[in-house]
Amino acid sequence: MSQQTRTRPDASAHALSEVYDTALLDLDGVVYAGGEAIAHAVDALAVARGGGMHLAYVTNNAFRTPDAVAEHLTELGVPAEASDVITSAQAVARLIADQVPGGSRILVVGGDGLRVALRERGLVPVESADDDPVAVVQGYGGPDLAWGRFAEASYAVARGVPWFASNTDLTIPSARGIAPGNGAAVEVVRIATGAEPPQVAGKPLPPMHRETILRTGAERPLVVGDRLDTDIEGANVGGVDSLLVLTGVTDGAQLLAAAPKHRPTYVDADLRGLLGGQPEVAEAGGGFVCGGWTAAVRGGELVVEGEGAAVDGLRALCAAAWTYAGDGACGLDASKALDGVGL
């Protein structure tokens, strides 16, 4: 399955881990959730790595340093070095460094990940709007970020200090559910100041893709993520292929309704999708066939018939919905069809 409703021919005959040299893996909702490994992730990544695929971990979460992320992954059974981790903190630090003199003071609203990334670029993190910063940067600061940090950002932004954000994800997965993300924190400052939105580095925007390619040297990358508006859109912006896994925030209904910029090349239940080929979705008899399922739009309704793996039914439904929608988003009610495939 792809935006053109068919997989690349080699992806139907070979495992994705053989077709692509580097997996650019999102973390929250893909490798782990709430700090714990997602089912099948550890074993699937071990097999992919053992087969020669380079694994890089690309996260919009700017809170932790690459060292801390790598240590956490290793504890979960996914061996990683700091150099395998690319964060939006690194991307925004480079974005800022391209615009200000070396040694400049930057007001930080966020965690250690931002401070370490700024120092790596020769910039000086400061804590107060009265420290004469030349820029303000916001990144996810964890659940205990003090409210006064937003006030410091607001004072500086209101004075006209240039404003940057690591990312603007409104939510972040946690062990207890979906929590407010950095985008919600950015909105606090925007509302308080009436300022224009900040310059943003993270997925889906080009600075993050640039940072990832610079740090990994990937030639045939595959973006692997759970979010349509960051991971998948970012892959499409960068002109690279993508795999959506259904272990995070995106469900079947959201996928079927996706506009072109949010449509992945491939979809699978979890990271085991790296280890096999992606089955063809073929057009036949006015519908689309994948595995034992046939999906179509009839009388303005998405319908599906057959049996087999639920994800094959979803692939067939995507082809039918996206072909019907063309360059727009599919507005058809998908609930009955998704029930039909067991999703």
PDB file of C-alpha atoms in Angstrom, residues 4-281:
ATOM      1  CA  GLN A   4      -0.689   5.438  -5.112  1.00  0.00           C
ATOM      2  CA  THR A   5      -2.460   2.417  -3.498  1.00  0.00           C
ATOM      3  CA  ARG A   6       0.374  -0.028  -4.386  1.00  0.00           C
ATOM      4  CA  THR A   7       3.570  -0.991  -2.650  1.00  0.00           C
ATOM      5  CA  ARG A   8       6.939  -0.736  -4.326  1.00  0.00           C
ATOM      6  CA  PRO A   9       7.495  -4.084  -6.091  1.00  0.00           C
ATOM      7  CA  ASP A  10      10.614  -4.910  -4.062  1.00  0.00           C
ATOM      8  CA  ALA A  11       8.754  -4.241  -0.798  1.00  0.00           C
ATOM      9  CA  SER A  12       6.270  -7.004  -1.602  1.00  0.00           C
ATOM     10  CA  ALA A  13       9.044  -9.524  -2.296  1.00  0.00           C
ATOM     11  CA  HIS A  14      11.569  -8.557   0.390  1.00  0.00           C
ATOM     12  CA  ALA A  15      11.459  -7.495   4.035  1.00  0.00           C
ATOM     13  CA  LEU A  16      11.466  -3.750   4.583  1.00  0.00           C
ATOM     14  CA  SER A  17      14.645  -4.221   6.617  1.00  0.00           C
ATOM     15  CA  GLU A  18      16.294  -5.464   3.419  1.00  0.00           C
ATOM     16  CA  VAL A  19      14.861  -2.796   1.110  1.00  0.00           C
ATOM     17  CA  TYR A  20      15.903   0.200   3.261  1.00  0.00           C
ATOM     18  CA  ASP A  21      19.330   0.787   4.791  1.00  0.00           C
ATOM     19  CA  THR A  22      18.188   2.854   7.792  1.00  0.00           C
ATOM     20  CA  ALA A  23      15.062   2.883   9.923  1.00  0.00           C
ATOM     21  CA  LEU A  24      14.351   6.351  11.337  1.00  0.00           C
ATOM     22  CA  LEU A  25      12.260   5.270  14.296  1.00  0.00           C
ATOM     23  CA  ASP A  26      10.048   7.481  16.387  1.00  0.00           C
ATOM     24  CA  LEU A  27      10.137   6.496  20.070  1.00  0.00           C
ATOM     25  CA  ASP A  28       6.918   7.333  21.944  1.00  0.00           C
ATOM     26  CA  GLY A  29       4.188   5.073  20.621  1.00  0.00           C
ATOM     27  CA  VAL A  30       6.569   3.066  18.409  1.00  0.00           C
ATOM     28  CA  VAL A  31       9.393   1.615  20.514  1.00  0.00           C
ATOM     29  CA  TYR A  32       7.984   2.363  23.953  1.00  0.00           C
ATOM     30  CA  ALA A  33       4.991   3.902  25.709  1.00  0.00           C
ATOM     31  CA  GLY A  34       5.149   5.320  29.197  1.00  0.00           C
ATOM     32  CA  GLY A  35       8.763   4.177  29.436  1.00  0.00           C
ATOM     33  CA  GLU A  36       7.965   0.494  28.804  1.00  0.00           C
ATOM     34  CA  ALA A  37       8.757  -1.360  25.590  1.00  0.00           C
ATOM     35  CA  ILE A  38       5.837  -1.908  23.237  1.00  0.00           C
ATOM     36  CA  ALA A  39       4.987  -5.528  22.506  1.00  0.00           C
ATOM     37  CA  HIS A  40       7.271  -7.150  19.906  1.00  0.00           C
ATOM     38  CA  ALA A  41       9.432  -4.021  19.558  1.00  0.00           C
ATOM     39  CA  VAL A  42      12.589  -5.353  21.217  1.00  0.00           C
ATOM     40  CA  ASP A  43      12.659  -8.636  19.309  1.00  0.00           C
ATOM     41  CA  ALA A  44      11.730  -7.073  15.969  1.00  0.00           C
ATOM     42  CA  LEU A  45      14.446  -4.429  16.227  1.00  0.00           C
ATOM     43  CA  ALA A  46      17.017  -7.058  17.192  1.00  0.00           C
ATOM     44  CA  VAL A  47      16.232  -9.078  14.063  1.00  0.00           C
ATOM     45  CA  ALA A  48      16.298  -5.990  11.822  1.00  0.00           C
ATOM     46  CA  ARG A  49      19.612  -4.870  13.293  1.00  0.00           C
ATOM     47  CA  GLY A  50      21.054  -8.374  13.014  1.00  0.00           C
ATOM     48  CA  GLY A  51      20.178  -8.379   9.324  1.00  0.00           C
ATOM     49  CA  GLY A  52      22.237  -5.244   8.739  1.00  0.00           C
ATOM     50  CA  MET A  53      19.648  -2.476   9.016  1.00  0.00           C
ATOM     51  CA  HIS A  54      20.914   0.669  10.764  1.00  0.00           C
ATOM     52  CA  LEU A  55      18.522   1.792  13.499  1.00  0.00           C
ATOM     53  CA  ALA A  56      18.272   5.469  14.381  1.00  0.00           C
ATOM     54  CA  TYR A  57      15.856   6.882  16.933  1.00  0.00           C
ATOM     55  CA  VAL A  58      14.250  10.182  15.977  1.00  0.00           C
ATOM     56  CA  THR A  59      12.127  11.958  18.534  1.00  0.00           C
ATOM     57  CA  ASN A  60      10.303  15.261  18.785  1.00  0.00           C
ATOM     58  CA  ASN A  61      10.628  15.010  22.567  1.00  0.00           C
ATOM     59  CA  ALA A  62      13.365  17.510  23.494  1.00  0.00           C
ATOM     60  CA  PHE A  63      13.331  16.722  27.216  1.00  0.00           C
ATOM     61  CA  ARG A  64      16.031  14.071  27.550  1.00  0.00           C
ATOM     62  CA  THR A  65      19.574  14.063  26.211  1.00  0.00           C
ATOM     63  CA  PRO A  66      20.660  11.522  23.568  1.00  0.00           C
ATOM     64  CA  ASP A  67      22.768   9.818  26.254  1.00  0.00           C
ATOM     65  CA  ALA A  68      19.722   9.405  28.492  1.00  0.00           C
ATOM     66  CA  VAL A  69      17.575   8.110  25.635  1.00  0.00           C
ATOM     67  CA  ALA A  70      20.254   5.623  24.554  1.00  0.00           C
ATOM     68  CA  GLU A  71      20.633   4.407  28.144  1.00  0.00           C
ATOM     69  CA  HIS A  72      16.875   3.906  28.432  1.00  0.00           C
ATOM     70  CA  LEU A  73      16.714   1.991  25.149  1.00  0.00           C
ATOM     71  CA  THR A  74      19.577  -0.238  26.216  1.00  0.00           C
ATOM     72  CA  GLU A  75      17.838  -0.976  29.524  1.00  0.00           C
ATOM     73  CA  LEU A  76      14.757  -2.036  27.566  1.00  0.00           C
ATOM     74  CA  GLY A  77      16.856  -4.490  25.533  1.00  0.00           C
ATOM     75  CA  VAL A  78      17.423  -2.274  22.488  1.00  0.00           C
ATOM     76  CA  PRO A  79      21.187  -1.577  22.467  1.00  0.00           C
ATOM     77  CA  ALA A  80      21.826   2.030  21.407  1.00  0.00           C
ATOM     78  CA  GLU A  81      24.526   4.678  21.532  1.00  0.00           C
ATOM     79  CA  ALA A  82      23.949   8.403  21.942  1.00  0.00           C
ATOM     80  CA  SER A  83      24.963   8.844  18.300  1.00  0.00           C
ATOM     81  CA  ASP A  84      21.951   6.697  17.294  1.00  0.00           C
ATOM     82  CA  VAL A  85      19.541   9.251  18.802  1.00  0.00           C
ATOM     83  CA  ILE A  86      18.384  12.406  16.997  1.00  0.00           C
ATOM     84  CA  THR A  87      16.168  14.836  18.899  1.00  0.00           C
ATOM     85  CA  SER A  88      14.228  17.962  18.059  1.00  0.00           C
ATOM     86  CA  ALA A  89      16.457  19.713  20.612  1.00  0.00           C
ATOM     87  CA  GLN A  90      19.430  19.088  18.322  1.00  0.00           C
ATOM     88  CA  ALA A  91      17.458  20.289  15.298  1.00  0.00           C
ATOM     89  CA  VAL A  92      16.316  23.511  16.952  1.00  0.00           C
ATOM     90  CA  ALA A  93      19.803  24.196  18.347  1.00  0.00           C
ATOM     91  CA  ARG A  94      21.210  24.028  14.819  1.00  0.00           C
ATOM     92  CA  LEU A  95      18.366  26.242  13.557  1.00  0.00           C
ATOM     93  CA  ILE A  96      19.173  28.868  16.193  1.00  0.00           C
ATOM     94  CA  ALA A  97      22.944  28.614  15.694  1.00  0.00           C
ATOM     95  CA  ASP A  98      22.473  29.362  11.997  1.00  0.00           C
ATOM     96  CA  GLN A  99      20.893  32.712  12.923  1.00  0.00           C
ATOM     97  CA  VAL A 100      22.809  34.050  15.932  1.00  0.00           C
ATOM     98  CA  PRO A 101      26.503  34.607  16.733  1.00  0.00           C
ATOM     99  CA  GLY A 102      28.460  31.921  18.549  1.00  0.00           C
ATOM    100  CA  GLY A 103      28.382  32.285  22.322  1.00  0.00           C
ATOM    101  CA  SER A 104      24.945  33.934  22.296  1.00  0.00           C
ATOM    102  CA  ARG A 105      22.664  33.593  25.314  1.00  0.00           C
ATOM    103  CA  ILE A 106      19.489  31.587  24.750  1.00  0.00           C
ATOM    104  CA  LEU A 107      16.588  31.569  27.215  1.00  0.00           C
ATOM    105  CA  VAL A 108      15.566  27.932  27.725  1.00  0.00           C
ATOM    106  CA  VAL A 109      12.101  26.745  28.666  1.00  0.00           C
ATOM    107  CA  GLY A 110      12.488  22.985  28.761  1.00  0.00           C
ATOM    108  CA  GLY A 111      14.743  20.208  29.961  1.00  0.00           C
ATOM    109  CA  ASP A 112      18.373  19.158  29.864  1.00  0.00           C
ATOM    110  CA  GLY A 113      18.031  17.909  26.307  1.00  0.00           C
ATOM    111  CA  LEU A 114      17.734  21.503  25.112  1.00  0.00           C
ATOM    112  CA  ARG A 115      20.597  22.786  27.252  1.00  0.00           C
ATOM    113  CA  VAL A 116      22.996  20.076  26.087  1.00  0.00           C
ATOM    114  CA  ALA A 117      22.047  20.616  22.437  1.00  0.00           C
ATOM    115  CA  LEU A 118      22.585  24.368  22.682  1.00  0.00           C
ATOM    116  CA  ARG A 119      26.004  23.934  24.280  1.00  0.00           C
ATOM    117  CA  GLU A 120      26.917  21.487  21.516  1.00  0.00           C
ATOM    118  CA  ARG A 121      26.358  24.379  19.081  1.00  0.00           C
ATOM    119  CA  GLY A 122      28.420  26.835  21.125  1.00  0.00           C
ATOM    120  CA  LEU A 123      25.434  28.659  22.610  1.00  0.00           C
ATOM    121  CA  VAL A 124      24.861  29.585  26.260  1.00  0.00           C
ATOM    122  CA  PRO A 125      21.604  28.531  27.979  1.00  0.00           C
ATOM    123  CA  VAL A 126      20.146  31.051  30.442  1.00  0.00           C
ATOM    124  CA  GLU A 127      17.127  30.949  32.713  1.00  0.00           C
ATOM    125  CA  SER A 128      15.746  34.503  32.879  1.00  0.00           C
ATOM    126  CA  ALA A 129      14.406  37.072  30.460  1.00  0.00           C
ATOM    127  CA  ASP A 130      16.647  39.518  32.345  1.00  0.00           C
ATOM    128  CA  ASP A 131      19.806  37.626  31.266  1.00  0.00           C
ATOM    129  CA  ASP A 132      19.759  39.471  27.918  1.00  0.00           C
ATOM    130  CA  PRO A 133      18.975  36.444  25.733  1.00  0.00           C
ATOM    131  CA  VAL A 134      19.092  36.873  21.947  1.00  0.00           C
ATOM    132  CA  ALA A 135      16.518  34.080  21.485  1.00  0.00           C
ATOM    133  CA  VAL A 136      13.936  32.058  23.399  1.00  0.00           C
ATOM    134  CA  VAL A 137      13.573  28.328  22.850  1.00  0.00           C
ATOM    135  CA  GLN A 138      10.797  26.076  24.122  1.00  0.00           C
ATOM    136  CA  GLY A 139      10.916  22.293  24.336  1.00  0.00           C
ATOM    137  CA  TYR A 140       8.994  19.703  26.309  1.00  0.00           C
ATOM    138  CA  GLY A 141       9.988  20.159  29.937  1.00  0.00           C
ATOM    139  CA  GLY A 142       8.388  17.131  31.523  1.00  0.00           C
ATOM    140  CA  PRO A 143       5.340  16.995  33.801  1.00  0.00           C
ATOM    141  CA  ASP A 144       7.003  19.054  36.555  1.00  0.00           C
ATOM    142  CA  LEU A 145       7.952  22.133  34.505  1.00  0.00           C
ATOM    143  CA  ALA A 146       7.239  25.161  36.695  1.00  0.00           C
ATOM    144  CA  TRP A 147       4.594  27.636  35.558  1.00  0.00           C
ATOM    145  CA  GLY A 148       7.056  30.469  36.054  1.00  0.00           C
ATOM    146  CA  ARG A 149       9.098  29.202  33.105  1.00  0.00           C
ATOM    147  CA  PHE A 150       6.245  30.217  30.781  1.00  0.00           C
ATOM    148  CA  ALA A 151       6.290  33.667  32.358  1.00  0.00           C
ATOM    149  CA  GLU A 152      10.026  34.066  31.599  1.00  0.00           C
ATOM    150  CA  ALA A 153       9.421  33.082  27.977  1.00  0.00           C
ATOM    151  CA  SER A 154       6.477  35.466  27.755  1.00  0.00           C
ATOM    152  CA  TYR A 155       8.472  38.418  29.112  1.00  0.00           C
ATOM    153  CA  ALA A 156      11.218  37.900  26.537  1.00  0.00           C
ATOM    154  CA  VAL A 157       8.919  37.206  23.587  1.00  0.00           C
ATOM    155  CA  ALA A 158       6.826  40.284  24.443  1.00  0.00           C
ATOM    156  CA  ARG A 159      10.038  42.349  24.196  1.00  0.00           C
ATOM    157  CA  GLY A 160      10.562  41.113  20.654  1.00  0.00           C
ATOM    158  CA  VAL A 161      13.201  38.465  21.338  1.00  0.00           C
ATOM    159  CA  PRO A 162      13.128  35.846  18.517  1.00  0.00           C
ATOM    160  CA  TRP A 163      11.178  32.757  19.535  1.00  0.00           C
ATOM    161  CA  PHE A 164      11.917  29.125  18.631  1.00  0.00           C
ATOM    162  CA  ALA A 165      10.294  25.796  19.504  1.00  0.00           C
ATOM    163  CA  SER A 166      11.673  22.293  19.283  1.00  0.00           C
ATOM    164  CA  ASN A 167       8.276  21.050  18.115  1.00  0.00           C
ATOM    165  CA  THR A 168       4.586  21.836  18.399  1.00  0.00           C
ATOM    166  CA  ASP A 169       3.059  18.413  19.123  1.00  0.00           C
ATOM    167  CA  LEU A 170      -0.043  19.215  21.137  1.00  0.00           C
ATOM    168  CA  THR A 171       0.012  15.842  22.920  1.00  0.00           C
ATOM    169  CA  ILE A 172       2.478  13.237  24.141  1.00  0.00           C
ATOM    170  CA  PRO A 173       1.705   9.583  25.049  1.00  0.00           C
ATOM    171  CA  SER A 174       2.141   8.539  28.671  1.00  0.00           C
ATOM    172  CA  ALA A 175       1.565   5.377  30.684  1.00  0.00           C
ATOM    173  CA  ARG A 176      -1.765   6.818  31.878  1.00  0.00           C
ATOM    174  CA  GLY A 177      -2.988   8.146  28.534  1.00  0.00           C
ATOM    175  CA  ILE A 178      -2.461  11.193  26.340  1.00  0.00           C
ATOM    176  CA  ALA A 179      -0.899  14.221  28.072  1.00  0.00           C
ATOM    177  CA  PRO A 180      -0.278  17.818  26.900  1.00  0.00           C
ATOM    178  CA  GLY A 181       2.847  18.166  24.762  1.00  0.00           C
ATOM    179  CA  ASN A 182       5.161  21.033  23.892  1.00  0.00           C
ATOM    180  CA  GLY A 183       2.672  22.464  21.427  1.00  0.00           C
ATOM    181  CA  ALA A 184       0.279  23.092  24.303  1.00  0.00           C
ATOM    182  CA  ALA A 185       3.057  24.892  26.185  1.00  0.00           C
ATOM    183  CA  VAL A 186       3.851  27.003  23.128  1.00  0.00           C
ATOM    184  CA  GLU A 187       0.198  27.998  22.979  1.00  0.00           C
ATOM    185  CA  VAL A 188       0.409  29.288  26.563  1.00  0.00           C
ATOM    186  CA  VAL A 189       3.134  31.755  25.552  1.00  0.00           C
ATOM    187  CA  ARG A 190       1.387  32.693  22.317  1.00  0.00           C
ATOM    188  CA  ILE A 191      -1.852  33.479  24.138  1.00  0.00           C
ATOM    189  CA  ALA A 192      -0.021  35.466  26.822  1.00  0.00           C
ATOM    190  CA  THR A 193       1.929  37.572  24.334  1.00  0.00           C
ATOM    191  CA  GLY A 194      -0.204  37.668  21.188  1.00  0.00           C
ATOM    192  CA  ALA A 195       3.012  36.954  19.289  1.00  0.00           C
ATOM    193  CA  GLU A 196       3.263  35.179  15.979  1.00  0.00           C
ATOM    194  CA  PRO A 197       4.055  31.449  16.266  1.00  0.00           C
ATOM    195  CA  PRO A 198       7.728  30.586  16.776  1.00  0.00           C
ATOM    196  CA  GLN A 199      10.149  29.099  14.305  1.00  0.00           C
ATOM    197  CA  VAL A 200       9.804  25.340  14.711  1.00  0.00           C
ATOM    198  CA  ALA A 201      12.429  22.665  14.025  1.00  0.00           C
ATOM    199  CA  GLY A 202      10.814  19.310  14.802  1.00  0.00           C
ATOM    200  CA  LYS A 203       8.846  16.876  12.704  1.00  0.00           C
ATOM    201  CA  PRO A 204       7.232  17.342  10.228  1.00  0.00           C
ATOM    202  CA  LEU A 205       9.348  20.348   9.253  1.00  0.00           C
ATOM    203  CA  PRO A 206      12.535  20.315   7.139  1.00  0.00           C
ATOM    204  CA  PRO A 207      15.045  21.201   9.931  1.00  0.00           C
ATOM    205  CA  MET A 208      14.370  17.870  11.646  1.00  0.00           C
ATOM    206  CA  HIS A 209      14.729  15.887   8.431  1.00  0.00           C
ATOM    207  CA  ARG A 210      17.957  17.726   7.677  1.00  0.00           C
ATOM    208  CA  GLU A 211      19.325  16.974  11.151  1.00  0.00           C
ATOM    209  CA  THR A 212      18.426  13.309  10.813  1.00  0.00           C
ATOM    210  CA  ILE A 213      20.106  12.838   7.441  1.00  0.00           C
ATOM    211  CA  LEU A 214      23.205  14.779   8.523  1.00  0.00           C
ATOM    212  CA  ARG A 215      23.624  12.624  11.625  1.00  0.00           C
ATOM    213  CA  THR A 216      22.794   9.207  10.114  1.00  0.00           C
ATOM    214  CA  GLY A 217      24.094   9.470   6.562  1.00  0.00           C
ATOM    215  CA  ALA A 218      21.091   7.382   5.461  1.00  0.00           C
ATOM    216  CA  GLU A 219      20.830   6.745   1.720  1.00  0.00           C
ATOM    217  CA  ARG A 220      17.603   4.704   1.665  1.00  0.00           C
ATOM    218  CA  PRO A 221      15.808   5.732   4.861  1.00  0.00           C
ATOM    219  CA  LEU A 222      12.445   4.482   6.047  1.00  0.00           C
ATOM    220  CA  VAL A 223      10.605   6.664   8.560  1.00  0.00           C
ATOM    221  CA  VAL A 224       8.739   4.557  11.130  1.00  0.00           C
ATOM    222  CA  GLY A 225       6.157   6.310  13.270  1.00  0.00           C
ATOM    223  CA  ASP A 226       2.731   6.320  14.874  1.00  0.00           C
ATOM    224  CA  ARG A 227       1.622   9.883  14.129  1.00  0.00           C
ATOM    225  CA  LEU A 228       0.271  11.117  10.823  1.00  0.00           C
ATOM    226  CA  ASP A 229       0.885  14.818  11.445  1.00  0.00           C
ATOM    227  CA  THR A 230       4.536  14.491  12.486  1.00  0.00           C
ATOM    228  CA  ASP A 231       6.157  11.214  11.450  1.00  0.00           C
ATOM    229  CA  ILE A 232       4.288  10.567   8.221  1.00  0.00           C
ATOM    230  CA  GLU A 233       3.951  14.181   7.117  1.00  0.00           C
ATOM    231  CA  GLY A 234       7.639  14.661   7.901  1.00  0.00           C
ATOM    232  CA  ALA A 235       8.550  11.712   5.690  1.00  0.00           C
ATOM    233  CA  ASN A 236       6.453  13.110   2.851  1.00  0.00           C
ATOM    234  CA  VAL A 237       8.017  16.553   3.262  1.00  0.00           C
ATOM    235  CA  GLY A 238      11.454  14.929   3.077  1.00  0.00           C
ATOM    236  CA  GLY A 239      10.512  12.799   0.070  1.00  0.00           C
ATOM    237  CA  VAL A 240      11.186   9.468   1.796  1.00  0.00           C
ATOM    238  CA  ASP A 241       9.074   6.368   2.399  1.00  0.00           C
ATOM    239  CA  SER A 242       7.288   5.672   5.668  1.00  0.00           C
ATOM    240  CA  LEU A 243       5.787   2.884   7.758  1.00  0.00           C
ATOM    241  CA  LEU A 244       2.902   3.675  10.106  1.00  0.00           C
ATOM    242  CA  VAL A 245       2.545   1.317  13.073  1.00  0.00           C
ATOM    243  CA  LEU A 246      -0.723   1.103  14.958  1.00  0.00           C
ATOM    244  CA  THR A 247       0.799   1.002  18.447  1.00  0.00           C
ATOM    245  CA  GLY A 248       0.474   4.720  19.198  1.00  0.00           C
ATOM    246  CA  VAL A 249      -1.945   7.561  18.669  1.00  0.00           C
ATOM    247  CA  THR A 250      -3.266   6.841  15.149  1.00  0.00           C
ATOM    248  CA  ASP A 251      -6.229   4.522  14.750  1.00  0.00           C
ATOM    249  CA  GLY A 252      -7.849   3.035  11.670  1.00  0.00           C
ATOM    250  CA  ALA A 253     -10.474   5.746  11.272  1.00  0.00           C
ATOM    251  CA  GLN A 254      -7.861   8.515  11.327  1.00  0.00           C
ATOM    252  CA  LEU A 255      -5.748   6.657   8.788  1.00  0.00           C
ATOM    253  CA  LEU A 256      -8.637   6.178   6.366  1.00  0.00           C
ATOM    254  CA  ALA A 257      -9.507   9.880   6.633  1.00  0.00           C
ATOM    255  CA  ALA A 258      -5.921  11.010   5.975  1.00  0.00           C
ATOM    256  CA  ALA A 259      -5.231  13.708   3.413  1.00  0.00           C
ATOM    257  CA  PRO A 260      -2.381  12.987   0.952  1.00  0.00           C
ATOM    258  CA  LYS A 261       0.301  14.649   3.070  1.00  0.00           C
ATOM    259  CA  HIS A 262      -0.550  12.283   5.945  1.00  0.00           C
ATOM    260  CA  ARG A 263      -0.680   9.013   3.975  1.00  0.00           C
ATOM    261  CA  PRO A 264       2.087   6.498   4.731  1.00  0.00           C
ATOM    262  CA  THR A 265       3.750   4.269   2.180  1.00  0.00           C
ATOM    263  CA  TYR A 266       3.126   1.219   4.356  1.00  0.00           C
ATOM    264  CA  VAL A 267       1.040   0.301   7.401  1.00  0.00           C
ATOM    265  CA  ASP A 268       1.452  -2.532   9.881  1.00  0.00           C
ATOM    266  CA  ALA A 269       0.275  -3.522  13.326  1.00  0.00           C
ATOM    267  CA  ASP A 270       3.660  -3.081  15.040  1.00  0.00           C
ATOM    268  CA  LEU A 271       7.410  -3.156  14.426  1.00  0.00           C
ATOM    269  CA  ARG A 272       7.273  -6.726  13.162  1.00  0.00           C
ATOM    270  CA  GLY A 273       6.279  -5.028   9.935  1.00  0.00           C
ATOM    271  CA  LEU A 274       9.978  -4.315   9.347  1.00  0.00           C
ATOM    272  CA  LEU A 275      10.695  -8.017   9.071  1.00  0.00           C
ATOM    273  CA  GLY A 276       8.401  -8.998   6.229  1.00  0.00           C
ATOM    274  CA  GLY A 277       7.310  -7.824   2.835  1.00  0.00           C
ATOM    275  CA  GLN A 278       4.311  -5.582   2.488  1.00  0.00           C
ATOM    276  CA  PRO A 279       1.591  -7.347   0.483  1.00  0.00           C
ATOM    277  CA  GLU A 280       0.353  -5.901  -2.789  1.00  0.00           C
ATOM    278  CA  VAL A 281      -2.915  -4.034  -2.811  1.00  0.00           C
TER     279      VAL A 281
END
